[in-house]
Structure formats: C-alpha cells, structure tokens
N, CA and C of each residue as an Amber inpcrd file, in Angstrom:
protein
   684
 123.9270000 126.2040000 107.1910000 123.8320000 124.7460000 107.1370000
 123.9390000 123.8970000 107.9290000 124.2290000 123.7440000 108.8460000
 125.3910000 122.8110000 109.8840000 125.8810000 121.6240000 108.8690000
 127.2450000 121.7360000 109.9030000 128.3230000 120.2630000 109.2600000
 127.7850000 119.0920000 109.9620000 128.0270000 118.3330000 109.2080000
 128.4740000 116.7760000 110.2030000 128.5790000 117.2650000 111.6590000
 128.6660000 117.3290000 112.0050000 130.4750000 117.2360000 113.6150000
 129.3740000 117.9020000 113.9830000 128.2850000 118.8440000 113.9430000
 127.5000000 119.2560000 114.0070000 126.7170000 119.4170000 114.8120000
 125.8360000 118.5500000 113.8540000 124.6030000 117.4380000 113.9760000
 124.7480000 115.8980000 114.4970000 125.8740000 115.8250000 114.5280000
 125.8400000 114.8490000 115.1380000 126.2870000 114.8540000 116.7570000
 127.1910000 115.9550000 117.0420000 127.5660000 116.7900000 118.7020000
 126.5120000 116.8950000 119.4360000 124.9250000 117.5650000 118.5550000
 123.5320000 118.0820000 118.5140000 122.8110000 117.2720000 119.0510000
 122.9300000 115.6680000 118.3100000 122.8610000 114.3160000 118.7260000
 122.9970000 113.6500000 119.9720000 124.2980000 113.8040000 120.4410000
 124.9690000 113.0390000 121.9530000 124.7840000 113.4830000 123.0550000
 123.9860000 111.7260000 122.9330000 123.8230000 112.2110000 124.6100000
 122.3790000 113.2210000 125.2100000 121.6080000 113.4950000 123.1540000
 120.3630000 113.6060000 123.8140000 119.4400000 112.7960000 123.7640000
 118.5630000 112.9010000 123.6680000 116.7300000 112.4430000 123.5540000
 116.8990000 112.9420000 121.2880000 116.0590000 111.9470000 120.5170000
 114.8630000 112.0630000 119.7070000 114.1400000 111.0250000 119.4090000
 113.0200000 112.9170000 118.9860000 112.0010000 112.0120000 118.9950000
 111.1220000 111.6940000 117.6000000 110.5170000 110.2590000 118.0700000
 110.9050000 109.3460000 116.3090000 108.6730000 110.5020000 116.0290000
 108.7740000 110.7740000 115.1810000 106.5540000 111.1760000 115.7010000
 105.6990000 110.6170000 114.4160000 105.5000000 109.6130000 113.8060000
 104.7180000 108.8860000 113.3580000 103.7000000 108.3240000 113.6610000
 102.8890000 108.0990000 112.3230000 101.9390000 108.1450000 112.3470000
 100.6570000 106.9390000 111.8710000 100.7840000 105.6350000 111.5950000
  99.7780000 103.9700000 111.7580000  99.2530000 104.6750000 109.6260000
  98.4370000 104.1400000 108.1370000  98.1590000 105.0550000 107.6680000
  96.5240000 104.5280000 108.3050000  95.9510000 105.2860000 108.1030000
  94.6670000 105.6740000 107.9520000  94.1330000 105.6110000 109.3370000
  94.8930000 106.5140000 110.1550000  94.9950000 107.4220000 111.4480000
  94.2530000 108.7960000 111.5820000  94.2250000 108.7910000 112.6510000
  92.9040000 110.7360000 112.2880000  94.5840000 110.9980000 112.4450000
  95.8440000 111.1480000 112.4620000  96.5020000 111.8870000 113.1410000
  97.9560000 111.5270000 111.2540000  97.4460000 110.4420000 110.3600000
  98.0700000 110.4990000 109.1580000  98.0080000 111.9140000 108.5220000
  98.9480000 113.0390000 109.2170000  98.2290000 114.3480000 108.2320000
  99.2030000 114.9790000 108.7010000 100.2130000 115.9920000 106.5740000
 102.1840000 116.7680000 107.7340000 102.4530000 117.6420000 108.3600000
 100.4970000 118.2300000 108.7910000 101.0060000 119.2370000 109.4540000
 101.0270000 118.9490000 111.1580000 100.0150000 117.6830000 111.1270000
  99.7320000 117.1270000 112.4970000 101.0830000 116.5820000 113.6680000
 101.8720000 115.7490000 112.4460000 102.9280000 115.0340000 112.7590000
 103.9970000 116.5700000 112.8740000 103.9580000 117.7800000 112.6990000
 104.8590000 118.8430000 112.1430000 104.7700000 119.0160000 113.5860000
 103.1650000 119.1500000 113.9170000 102.8030000 119.9070000 115.1960000
 103.9190000 119.0270000 116.3410000 103.3340000 117.6810000 116.0870000
 103.4950000 117.0080000 116.8430000 105.3290000 117.1570000 118.1030000
 105.5260000 117.1080000 116.6470000 106.5470000 117.2190000 116.5820000
 107.6240000 118.3510000 116.9820000 106.7930000 119.0020000 116.7070000
 106.8790000 121.6470000 117.3480000 107.2310000 120.9330000 119.1350000
 105.7220000 120.0070000 119.2900000 105.9840000 119.8050000 121.4680000
 107.3710000 118.9710000 121.7050000 107.4250000 117.6120000 121.1410000
 108.5620000 116.6720000 120.8880000 109.8050000 118.3460000 121.4640000
 110.0830000 119.0600000 120.4880000 111.1510000 119.2930000 120.4830000
 111.6470000 120.8160000 121.6560000 109.4280000 120.9410000 122.4780000
 109.7690000 122.0380000 123.2230000 110.1200000 121.4950000 124.7830000
 109.6940000 120.0860000 124.7380000 110.2540000 118.8040000 125.0950000
 111.1440000 118.9570000 125.9480000 111.8780000 118.7270000 124.7850000
 113.2890000 119.1510000 125.0990000 114.4160000 117.7760000 123.6050000
 113.6660000 117.3620000 122.8350000 114.0140000 116.4060000 121.4780000
 115.2460000 117.1550000 121.5560000 116.3050000 116.9290000 120.7770000
 117.0540000 117.6560000 119.9830000 117.8620000 117.6730000 118.7610000
 116.8160000 115.7050000 118.0910000 115.7310000 116.2290000 117.0860000
 114.7500000 115.6380000 116.5150000 113.7980000 115.2730000 115.6890000
 112.8410000 114.3000000 115.5380000 113.3790000 113.6930000 114.0870000
 112.5590000 112.6320000 114.3460000 112.1880000 111.5660000 113.3420000
 111.1030000 111.3860000 112.2350000 111.0840000 111.5900000 111.1910000
 109.5540000 111.9130000 110.6250000 109.6060000 111.0190000 109.8630000
 108.5390000 110.4190000 109.2890000 108.4170000 109.1900000 107.5340000
 107.5700000 110.3580000 105.9020000 108.1380000 109.6510000 105.8870000
 106.5100000 110.3760000 105.0330000 107.3710000 112.1300000 103.9900000
 107.6590000 112.1210000 102.6320000 108.0670000 113.4260000 101.8870000
 107.3430000 113.8850000 102.4560000 105.8890000 114.9380000 102.9360000
 104.8890000 115.8650000 103.2860000 105.3670000 116.1840000 104.6320000
 105.9980000 115.3400000 105.5640000 105.5390000 114.7700000 107.0210000
 106.9080000 116.0680000 107.1980000 108.1070000 115.0830000 106.1390000
 109.3130000 116.0920000 106.7460000 109.9140000 117.5320000 106.3540000
 108.5250000 118.1160000 104.5340000 108.9790000 118.9090000 104.3300000
 107.8560000 119.4120000 105.4540000 106.8370000 119.3650000 105.8190000
 106.3150000 120.0920000 107.6160000 106.7530000 119.9710000 108.1410000
 107.6390000 119.3670000 109.1010000 108.6550000 119.5870000 109.9690000
 109.5020000 120.6670000 109.2650000 110.7540000 120.7510000 108.4650000
 111.3100000 121.3860000 108.5270000 110.9310000 122.5440000 108.4210000
 109.8530000 123.1280000 108.2110000 109.2690000 125.1100000 108.5280000
 109.4790000 124.4400000 110.1690000 108.5420000 123.8520000 110.9270000
 108.3250000 123.6240000 112.1410000 109.2430000 123.6180000 113.1270000
 110.3540000 122.9730000 112.9590000 111.4540000 123.0940000 113.8750000
 112.6420000 123.3920000 113.6700000 113.5220000 123.7090000 114.5610000
 114.4570000 124.2720000 114.1440000 115.8350000 122.9910000 114.5870000
 115.5170000 122.2690000 115.0020000 116.5170000 121.2710000 114.8570000
 116.7670000 119.1750000 113.7380000 117.1680000 119.3000000 114.2250000
 117.7770000 118.6230000 112.5720000 116.6730000 116.8680000 112.4360000
 115.4170000 116.8190000 111.1630000 115.2250000 115.9530000 110.7450000
 115.7610000 115.3310000 109.8410000 115.5680000 113.9810000 111.4760000
 115.6350000 112.5730000 110.4360000 114.8380000 112.0170000 108.9330000
 114.4880000 112.0340000 108.5490000 113.7760000 111.9400000 106.9460000
 113.4240000 110.0400000 107.1270000 112.2010000 110.1480000 106.4230000
 112.5530000 108.7210000 105.9650000 110.8380000 108.4460000 105.3720000
 111.4300000 107.3100000 104.0650000 109.6500000 106.7390000 103.4000000
 109.7870000 105.7910000 103.7780000 109.0460000 104.6680000 104.7050000
 108.5420000 103.4860000 104.0670000 107.8050000 103.0690000 102.9520000
 107.4200000 102.0180000 102.8420000 107.0490000 101.3300000 101.4320000
 107.3660000  99.9300000 101.2440000 105.8580000  99.7610000 100.5240000
 106.3450000  98.4810000 100.8940000 105.3200000  97.9070000 102.0630000
 105.1590000  96.6320000 102.3170000 104.6760000  95.5620000 103.4190000
 106.8240000  95.0240000 104.2470000 107.0030000  93.8900000 103.3650000
 107.8300000  93.4430000 104.2740000 108.7850000  93.0430000 103.5250000
 109.7620000  92.7790000 104.4450000 111.4390000  92.9630000 104.2970000
 112.0260000  93.8730000 103.9550000 112.5490000  95.0850000 103.0730000
 113.2940000  96.3270000 103.0900000 112.2040000  97.1230000 103.1710000
 111.5310000  97.6590000 103.8180000 110.6850000  99.1580000 103.5960000
 111.1960000 100.0060000 103.9420000 112.2150000 100.2350000 104.7000000
 112.8930000 102.3330000 105.1150000 113.5960000 102.7560000 104.6590000
 113.0220000 103.8390000 103.7870000 114.1830000 104.2880000 102.3690000
 114.0220000 103.0310000 101.8340000 113.5080000 101.9410000 101.3440000
 114.3750000 100.7950000 101.0160000 114.9600000 101.0920000  98.7400000
 115.4090000 102.5870000  99.0180000 115.8810000 102.3880000  97.1310000
 116.6380000 103.9970000  97.7090000 117.8730000 103.8070000  96.2100000
 118.5180000 105.0610000  96.5160000 117.2480000 106.1940000  96.4020000
 116.5710000 105.4150000  94.8520000 115.2630000 107.2380000  94.7690000
 114.7780000 107.8310000  95.7840000 113.7230000 105.9510000  96.7570000
 113.7860000 106.8210000  98.4760000 114.2030000 108.0980000  98.4810000
 115.5350000 107.6620000  99.0550000 116.6530000 107.9010000 100.0860000
 117.0670000 109.2170000  99.4120000 116.8760000 109.3890000  98.3160000
 117.4870000 110.4360000  97.0970000 116.7330000 111.5670000  97.3290000
 115.0330000 111.1250000  97.4410000 113.9030000 112.0280000  97.7250000
 114.0620000 112.3960000  99.0930000 114.0860000 111.3640000 100.0400000
 113.9720000 112.4050000 101.3840000 114.7820000 113.5830000 102.2990000
 116.3380000 113.1010000 101.2970000 116.9920000 114.3600000 100.9500000
 117.0860000 115.4260000 100.7760000 116.5340000 115.1560000  98.9070000
 116.0010000 116.7350000  98.3180000 114.6890000 117.2830000  99.5880000
 113.4700000 116.2680000 100.7230000 112.4290000 117.2530000 101.1870000
 113.4940000 117.9380000 102.6200000 114.5330000 118.1210000 102.1840000
 114.7920000 118.9170000 103.2280000 115.0680000 117.6210000 104.8570000
 115.7450000 116.7120000 104.7480000 116.1750000 116.0690000 105.8740000
 117.2280000 116.4850000 106.5270000 118.1890000 116.4160000 106.7980000
 118.9580000 116.7560000 107.7830000 119.7520000 115.2910000 107.3120000
 119.0080000 114.1210000 108.4610000 119.4620000 112.7870000 108.4810000
 119.2490000 111.9610000 107.7320000 119.6220000 110.8210000 106.2900000
 117.9340000 110.4130000 106.4770000 118.4580000 108.7960000 106.2520000
 117.7560000 108.7000000 107.0530000 117.0780000 106.8430000 107.7100000
 117.1050000 105.8620000 106.9020000 117.4140000 105.0770000 106.4660000
 117.5540000 103.3500000 105.7510000 118.0830000 102.4160000 105.9540000
 116.8910000 101.4630000 105.9610000 116.8460000  99.6180000 106.2430000
 118.5750000  99.7330000 105.5800000 119.3100000  99.7160000 107.0940000
 121.4050000  99.8040000 107.0980000 121.1250000  97.5040000 107.0040000
 120.7230000  96.5430000 107.0540000 120.1900000  95.7830000 107.3890000
 121.4020000  94.9300000 105.6660000 121.4910000  93.3290000 106.3310000
 122.2560000  93.0930000 104.8940000 121.0240000  92.8080000 103.6240000
 119.7820000  93.1630000 103.8560000 119.0770000  92.4060000 103.3130000
 119.5390000  92.4240000 101.9400000 118.7330000  92.1240000 100.6160000
 119.1080000  92.5070000  99.7580000 117.9130000  93.6790000  99.2630000
 118.2930000  95.3480000  98.8300000 117.1070000  95.8650000  98.5270000
 116.8290000  95.3230000  97.1430000 115.8160000  95.9760000  97.2140000
 114.8510000  96.2140000  95.9870000 115.2510000  96.6940000  94.7150000
 116.1240000  97.9230000  94.2780000 116.1690000  98.2680000  93.7240000
 117.6380000  97.6300000  93.0960000 118.5350000  96.7210000  94.0120000
 119.5860000  95.6910000  93.5380000 120.6190000  96.8110000  94.0500000
 120.8370000  98.0810000  93.9420000 122.3790000  98.8680000  94.4560000
 122.8630000  98.4140000  96.0870000 123.7530000  98.3190000  96.7270000
 123.9580000  97.5090000  97.6520000 124.2000000  98.7370000  99.1060000
 124.5390000  98.6960000  99.6250000 124.6270000  99.8050000 100.8100000
 125.7330000  99.8470000 101.3260000 127.0210000 100.1300000 100.4990000
 127.7620000 100.6050000 100.4920000 127.0290000 101.2850000  98.7960000
 127.0470000 101.1470000  97.7250000 126.8070000 102.6650000  97.1240000
 126.2920000 102.9050000  96.9300000 124.2400000 103.0200000  97.8980000
 123.1940000 104.2890000  98.1910000 123.8950000 105.0000000  99.0670000
 125.4030000 104.6950000 100.1560000 125.4120000 105.8760000 100.7260000
 126.6620000 106.5760000 100.0140000 126.5820000 105.6490000  99.5980000
 128.1380000 106.2150000  98.4690000 128.0300000 107.8960000  97.3180000
 125.7780000 106.9840000  96.7540000 125.5090000 107.8780000  96.8560000
 125.4400000 109.1840000  96.8900000 124.3230000 108.5140000  98.2150000
 123.7500000 110.2690000  98.7170000 124.7000000 111.1100000  99.5960000
 126.2640000 110.6320000  99.5880000 127.4090000 110.8820000  99.9080000
 127.3960000 112.4340000  98.9930000 127.4600000 112.0580000  97.8900000
 128.1700000 112.6690000  97.0900000 127.5720000 113.0200000  96.3150000
 126.1000000 113.3600000  96.2980000 124.7590000 113.6390000  96.1070000
 124.3630000 114.9990000  96.7700000 124.5110000 114.7560000  98.1970000
 123.3240000 115.7940000  98.8510000 124.0610000 115.4720000 100.7030000
 123.5000000 116.6980000 100.7320000 125.0250000 117.0710000 101.6840000
 124.1150000 116.4960000 103.2100000 123.1230000 115.6620000 103.1920000
 122.3760000 114.6600000 104.7220000 123.1530000 113.6620000 105.0130000
 123.4260000 113.8210000 106.2640000 123.5390000 111.9540000 106.4710000
 122.8940000 110.9970000 106.6660000 123.7870000 109.7950000 106.4930000
 123.6470000 108.7210000 106.5800000 122.9650000 108.2210000 108.1520000
 122.0130000 107.6000000 108.1200000 121.4950000 106.4120000 109.6410000
 121.0350000 105.5540000 109.0510000 121.6920000 104.8030000 109.1190000
 121.9060000 103.4560000 109.2290000 120.5040000 101.9440000 109.7940000
 119.2840000 101.8190000 110.1730000 118.3300000 100.9030000 110.4240000
 118.7760000  99.1140000 110.9230000 119.6860000  98.8070000 111.8990000
 119.8410000  97.7630000 112.2040000 119.4750000  97.0930000 112.8670000
 119.8050000  95.7230000 112.4440000 119.0420000  94.4780000 112.7780000
 120.0290000  93.5220000 113.2990000 121.2900000  94.0190000 113.6040000
 122.1700000  92.8810000 114.3370000 123.7120000  93.6340000 114.4180000
 124.7940000  92.8370000 115.2940000 125.3310000  93.0930000 115.2120000
 126.4030000  93.2850000 114.1220000 126.3040000  92.0510000 112.9730000
 126.4470000  92.5950000 112.5030000 126.2500000  93.3720000 110.9760000
 124.8830000  93.4770000 110.5710000 124.4880000  95.1460000 109.8480000
 124.9780000  96.3480000 110.6650000 125.6240000  96.1660000 111.2270000
 126.1490000  97.4530000 112.1170000 127.0070000  97.1640000 111.3310000
 127.6320000  96.8020000 111.4010000 129.4830000  96.5430000 111.3800000
 129.4540000  96.1870000 109.6160000 128.6570000  96.3120000 108.8790000
 128.7160000  96.4020000 107.4040000 128.0930000  97.5880000 106.8980000
 127.2680000  98.3530000 108.2720000 125.8520000  99.3570000 108.1420000
 127.8420000 100.7720000 108.2810000 128.0490000 100.3020000 108.7160000
 129.6630000 100.7500000 109.4720000 130.5980000 101.5570000 108.0290000
 131.6160000  99.9280000 107.7840000 132.1790000 100.3190000 106.6410000
 131.7010000 100.3590000 106.0020000 130.2900000 100.7480000 105.6910000
 129.6820000 101.2770000 104.0340000 129.3200000 102.9270000 104.7920000
 129.4900000 103.3370000 105.2560000 130.6910000 104.2670000 105.6770000
 129.3040000 105.7590000 105.8120000 127.7140000 104.4160000 106.2680000
 127.0290000 105.6540000 107.3830000 127.5350000 106.4910000 108.7800000
 127.0790000 107.2460000 109.6300000 127.1550000 108.7180000 110.0980000
 126.9350000 107.4350000 111.1440000 125.3850000 107.4370000 111.0870000
 124.7630000 106.9230000 112.5880000 124.3450000 105.6250000 111.7820000
 124.3960000 104.4320000 113.0480000 124.0700000 103.3210000 113.4830000
 122.9330000 102.9860000 114.5090000 121.6440000 102.2480000 113.9670000
 121.0220000 102.1280000 114.6910000 120.1490000 100.8660000 115.5730000
 119.1270000 100.6340000 116.5170000 119.4820000  99.7230000 116.4950000
 117.6580000  99.1000000 116.7520000 117.2480000 100.0370000 114.9720000
 115.8800000  99.6760000 115.4010000 114.8080000  98.9920000 114.5420000
 115.8480000  97.9900000 113.8600000 115.3550000  96.7970000 113.0120000
 115.7690000  94.9930000 114.5930000 116.1890000  95.0750000 115.7850000
 116.9160000  94.1200000 116.6590000 115.4820000  93.7070000 116.6680000
 115.3200000  92.5420000 116.2990000 113.3770000  91.9240000 116.9220000
 112.7240000  91.5450000 114.9820000 112.9890000  92.6990000 114.2710000
 112.5910000  92.4390000 112.9060000 113.2710000  92.0290000 111.6610000
 113.8580000  92.2470000 111.5080000 114.8310000  91.2080000 110.4660000
 115.0010000  89.7290000 110.7880000 114.8260000  89.4390000 111.9200000
 115.4050000  87.5090000 111.6050000 116.4420000  87.2150000 112.4960000
 117.1690000  87.7990000 112.5860000 117.8890000  87.6750000 113.0080000
 118.3760000  87.9480000 114.8280000 117.6450000  88.2960000 114.9610000
 117.3940000  88.3070000 116.9160000 116.2230000  88.3510000 117.4500000
 116.2600000  87.7450000 117.9000000 114.7720000  87.6510000 119.2190000
 114.4510000  89.0990000 119.7860000 112.8890000  89.0940000 118.4790000
 112.1270000  90.6710000 119.8710000 112.7320000  90.5620000 121.3600000
 112.8490000  91.3910000 122.0810000 113.0700000  91.9590000 123.5400000
 111.7760000  92.1820000 123.8310000 111.6460000  92.4500000 125.1270000
 110.5930000  93.3750000 125.7010000 111.4480000  94.4700000 126.1380000
 111.0620000  95.3290000 125.3580000 112.5290000  96.6470000 126.1110000
 112.8550000  96.9670000 124.8580000 114.2170000  97.9260000 125.2670000
 115.4150000  97.9850000 124.0110000 116.4870000  96.2990000 124.0770000
 116.6660000  96.6670000 123.2020000 117.4210000  94.8750000 123.0700000
 119.8930000  95.7550000 123.5140000 119.3510000  95.4410000 125.0520000
 120.7550000  96.1880000 125.5310000 121.6890000  95.0500000 125.2400000
 121.7590000  94.0710000 124.9970000 122.6500000  93.1270000 124.8470000
 123.2720000  93.8440000 123.3650000 122.1280000  93.8880000 122.0280000
 122.8200000  94.9810000 121.0950000 123.2510000  95.8910000 120.9680000
 122.8080000  96.2210000 122.3110000 123.4810000  98.3450000 122.1590000
 125.1640000  97.9770000 122.7890000 124.7430000  96.6910000 123.5150000
 126.7410000  97.0290000 124.1250000 127.1770000  95.9910000 123.6330000
 127.2300000  94.9930000 122.3380000 127.8170000  94.7860000 121.9040000
 128.2980000  95.4420000 120.9740000 127.4930000  96.5830000 120.0590000
 127.8420000  97.2620000 118.8040000 129.3860000  98.7590000 119.2690000
 128.4640000  99.2440000 120.9570000 129.4680000  99.8280000 121.5140000
 130.8740000  98.9570000 121.2020000 130.0950000  97.3700000 121.9250000
 132.0090000  97.0060000 122.4940000 132.7830000  96.6540000 121.1380000
 132.3680000  96.6660000 119.8550000 133.2740000  96.5100000 119.1510000
 132.9900000  98.0790000 118.5890000 133.2530000  99.5740000 118.5230000
 133.8320000 100.9460000 119.1850000 134.2050000 100.7010000 117.1900000
 132.4070000 101.3560000 116.6030000 132.9000000 101.6370000 115.4600000
 132.3080000 102.6160000 114.6600000 133.3010000 103.7700000 114.2010000
 133.0400000 104.6820000 113.4970000 132.2940000 105.7280000 113.8040000
 130.8970000 104.9990000 113.3500000 129.6350000 105.0000000 113.6160000
 129.0540000 105.1590000 114.3340000 128.0530000 106.7970000 115.0630000
 127.2980000 107.1420000 115.9160000 126.9150000 106.1760000 115.9530000
 125.3960000 105.3550000 117.5610000 125.2760000 104.6190000 117.6850000
 123.7610000 105.3440000 118.5020000 123.2360000 105.2880000 118.3780000
 121.4970000 105.9450000 118.3980000 120.3550000 103.5950000 118.7240000
 119.8260000 104.4060000 120.0200000 119.2210000 102.7230000 120.2090000
 117.7240000 103.2470000 120.5250000 117.5260000 102.6460000 119.5780000
 115.3810000 103.3210000 119.2250000 115.1570000 101.2180000 118.9350000
 114.1870000 101.4220000 119.5120000 113.4990000 100.5500000 119.2800000
 112.8000000  99.7200000 120.3320000 111.7060000 100.2570000 120.6320000
 110.9320000  99.6270000 121.8620000 111.2030000 100.1080000 123.6440000
 111.1550000 101.2390000 123.5600000 112.1810000 102.1460000 124.3950000
 110.4600000 103.1790000 124.6760000 110.0270000 102.6910000 125.7220000
 108.3410000 102.1660000 125.8390000 108.3700000 103.3790000 127.5670000
 109.5340000 103.6490000 128.2110000 110.0130000 104.1100000 129.8130000
 111.1960000 104.8540000 129.7980000 111.1110000 105.7760000 130.3070000
 112.3310000 106.4910000 131.1010000 113.7050000 106.1000000 131.3830000
 113.0190000 104.7630000 132.0460000 113.7310000 103.6780000 132.7590000
 114.1680000 103.3420000 131.0260000 114.1590000 102.7450000 130.3430000
 114.1290000 102.3830000 128.9730000 115.1080000 102.4560000 128.5310000
 114.3400000 104.4810000 128.2840000 115.9850000 104.6900000 127.8850000
 117.3440000 105.3730000 128.6180000 117.4450000 105.1590000 130.4030000
 118.4800000 105.5430000 130.6230000 119.9140000 104.0750000 130.2930000
 118.9700000 103.2120000 130.4960000 119.1850000 101.4240000 129.9920000
 120.0910000 102.0780000 129.0650000 119.0850000 102.4690000 127.6500000
 120.2620000 102.2730000 126.5760000 121.0770000 102.8300000 126.6690000
 121.3290000 103.7270000 127.1330000 122.5840000 105.5780000 127.3580000
 123.4030000 104.6840000 128.4040000 123.1510000 103.5020000 129.6970000
 123.6190000 102.8530000 130.3750000 124.3120000 101.3190000 129.3910000
 124.0990000 101.0480000 128.7760000 124.7190000 100.1910000 127.9510000
 125.4410000 100.6690000 126.9390000 125.4770000 101.3410000 125.7000000
 126.1220000 102.2520000 125.0910000 126.3250000 103.5400000 124.1950000
 124.2780000 104.0530000 124.2450000 124.0060000 104.2260000 123.8050000
 124.5210000 105.7980000 123.2320000 124.6990000 107.1020000 122.2270000
 125.6350000 107.7950000 122.3990000 124.1500000 108.4070000 122.1170000
 123.1320000 107.6470000 121.9660000 121.5140000 109.0970000 121.8680000
 120.5710000 108.4440000 121.4050000 119.4440000 108.1290000 122.5800000
 117.9050000 107.3850000 122.0680000 117.1860000 107.8140000 122.0150000
 116.2990000 107.2430000 120.5640000 115.1160000 107.4120000 119.5220000
 113.3130000 106.9580000 120.5710000 113.0930000 107.9280000 121.2810000
 111.8780000 107.0360000 121.6300000 110.9660000 107.7530000 120.2880000
 109.2830000 107.1410000 119.8830000 108.8030000 107.3880000 119.0950000
 107.0040000 106.5690000 120.1720000 106.3530000 105.8610000 120.1390000
 105.1170000 105.3310000 120.7430000 105.1000000 105.6680000 121.8980000
 106.3210000 105.9150000 122.6650000 105.9870000 106.1570000 123.8740000
 104.7720000 107.5480000 123.8040000 105.5550000 108.3330000 123.2850000
 105.5080000 109.8670000 123.5390000 104.4290000 110.5030000 122.3850000
 104.6220000 109.4370000 120.8510000 103.8920000 110.1490000 119.8150000
 102.5830000 109.4850000 119.6430000 102.2170000 108.1810000 119.8310000
 101.7920000 107.0860000 119.0680000 100.2900000 107.1990000 120.5680000
  99.6280000 108.5070000 120.5500000  98.4060000 108.2930000 121.2870000
  97.6750000 106.7750000 121.7530000  97.0920000 105.8590000 120.7400000
  96.6110000 104.7340000 119.9670000  96.8740000 103.8920000 121.1790000
  98.3850000 103.7080000 121.2160000  99.2150000 103.1120000 121.2760000
  99.0600000 102.9670000 122.5320000  99.4310000 103.8740000 123.3240000
  99.4890000 104.3370000 125.1670000  98.0060000 104.2360000 125.0710000
  97.5050000 105.4590000 124.7440000  95.6330000 104.4290000 124.9260000
  95.7810000 103.1540000 125.6280000  95.9570000 102.1550000 124.6600000
  95.4060000 100.5910000 125.1630000  96.9310000  99.9090000 126.0250000
  97.5730000 100.6480000 126.1090000  98.4250000 100.3010000 127.0780000
  97.3600000 100.7630000 129.3180000  96.4950000 101.7360000 128.9880000
  95.7100000 102.0720000 130.4730000  94.6740000 101.1870000 129.9320000
  94.0410000 101.1520000 128.7070000  92.9640000 100.3530000 128.9300000
  93.2270000  99.2560000 129.3670000  94.3960000  98.3630000 128.8390000
  94.8190000  96.3860000 129.0240000  94.9280000  96.9470000 130.8740000
  95.6440000  98.4050000 131.5040000  95.5070000  98.0820000 133.1180000
  93.9610000  98.4530000 133.3780000  93.4640000  99.3060000 132.9470000
  91.9010000  99.9240000 133.9820000  91.4320000  98.7400000 133.4990000
  91.1160000  97.6890000 132.5330000  89.4610000  96.4830000 131.8480000
  90.4130000  94.8200000 132.2080000  91.6070000  95.0250000 132.5020000
  92.5860000  93.4240000 132.4730000  92.3750000  93.5940000 132.4400000
C-alpha cells in the first residue's frame, strides 16, 4: 500500500490520463475503459482517472499506477461523487484517490465538504481530490483537508467563464495562494502545448482526458477540419 506522500510524489510533475466514456457510447464498458487506461500507462501516464465502480475495479486489475476514481450521478449541480456514500463506495472499489465535487455548492446528502473529507480520511485509506471551479473553491477544499485540488470544474460551476483551453489564470491564482494541497490542472487541455502551459502556470500535475481517450470527440475535430 502506497503512502499518501508516495502517491503524491508519483503524480508530481507527471501526466494523469482520464479514461471515461459517456452513456450510450460503444466504449462504455469497464473492460474497454481499463484497456484504454492501461494503454495510457504504456504511453507514460503516472496515474489514471476513471468513472464508475465497475471501471474502477477493472482498472485496478489492469494497471499498477494510482487510480483516481469518481462516480458521476445526476444531471445538474453537484454530480461528481456527490455524496459521502458515493465517495465511500468509490474508495471501496479500489481507488487510491477519490475525486469529488469540491465546489462550495450544497451537496445532495446535506453534508459539508469538510464532513465528507473527514469521514473519508477516517474510514478509508483513500486520498481526496477536490474538483474545483474557482479560487475560493480551492481555498475551501484545502481548508477542508483535501489532498489535491483540481481545476476540473472551472467554467462549469457558474463562477468563471469557460476558457478556450485550460483556465491558466485560475491555475496561476491557486498556485499563488500557496495552498497545502497539491494542484492539478484539468479541463480543456487538448494539446501538448496546453499541457505545458498548465505546468508553466503552476500546476503540479496535469490531467488530460478527451484529447487522448475519447475517439468520438477527436474524430469530430478532424471531421470539421476536413469538411469545413
């Protein structure tokens, strides 16, 4: 079992790949996503991020790197691992790190982020990654005890405009705040240049998903370029 320090050191300065398929897509299958995640590890991913209990379990068996797990449930508002019970299940499925909504919005089970993180740390060995949408979110999540803060929800939680590419301004602001949590850039990182820019802005690590693991979206980019 890797310690918290060992897991964070494994991620620092490295690439994390998110392997997720949307409902109704042909690749929405735990074994398929585990294979995609394993392929990303061959390419150099230091960790993988996957959604759903089945995907987490299958991926744990397919890779030897840390697994960041989450459970999307719902359509609006807080949907990324929205309750403690979701988070606890994600940890029990084998996640080294539980990713959850780290915004300051009300959570469906009525628990605060502080209570949720505290319970996870007390009842599991998993670290916590708070998916944030603003600097205030990141500060609150770090204060709540999150081990990692991510910019995953920047442009989606209603506090910041959706940028074309990663929200470099937010990454820089969180870095300048010198929070105790590790800073991970995530969201609209579609090119190697975007990833490098996120690191330059201050991110300790970078998550790339769509541009690596979502063929339907990647194909649409090329289709638009070819067909005009």
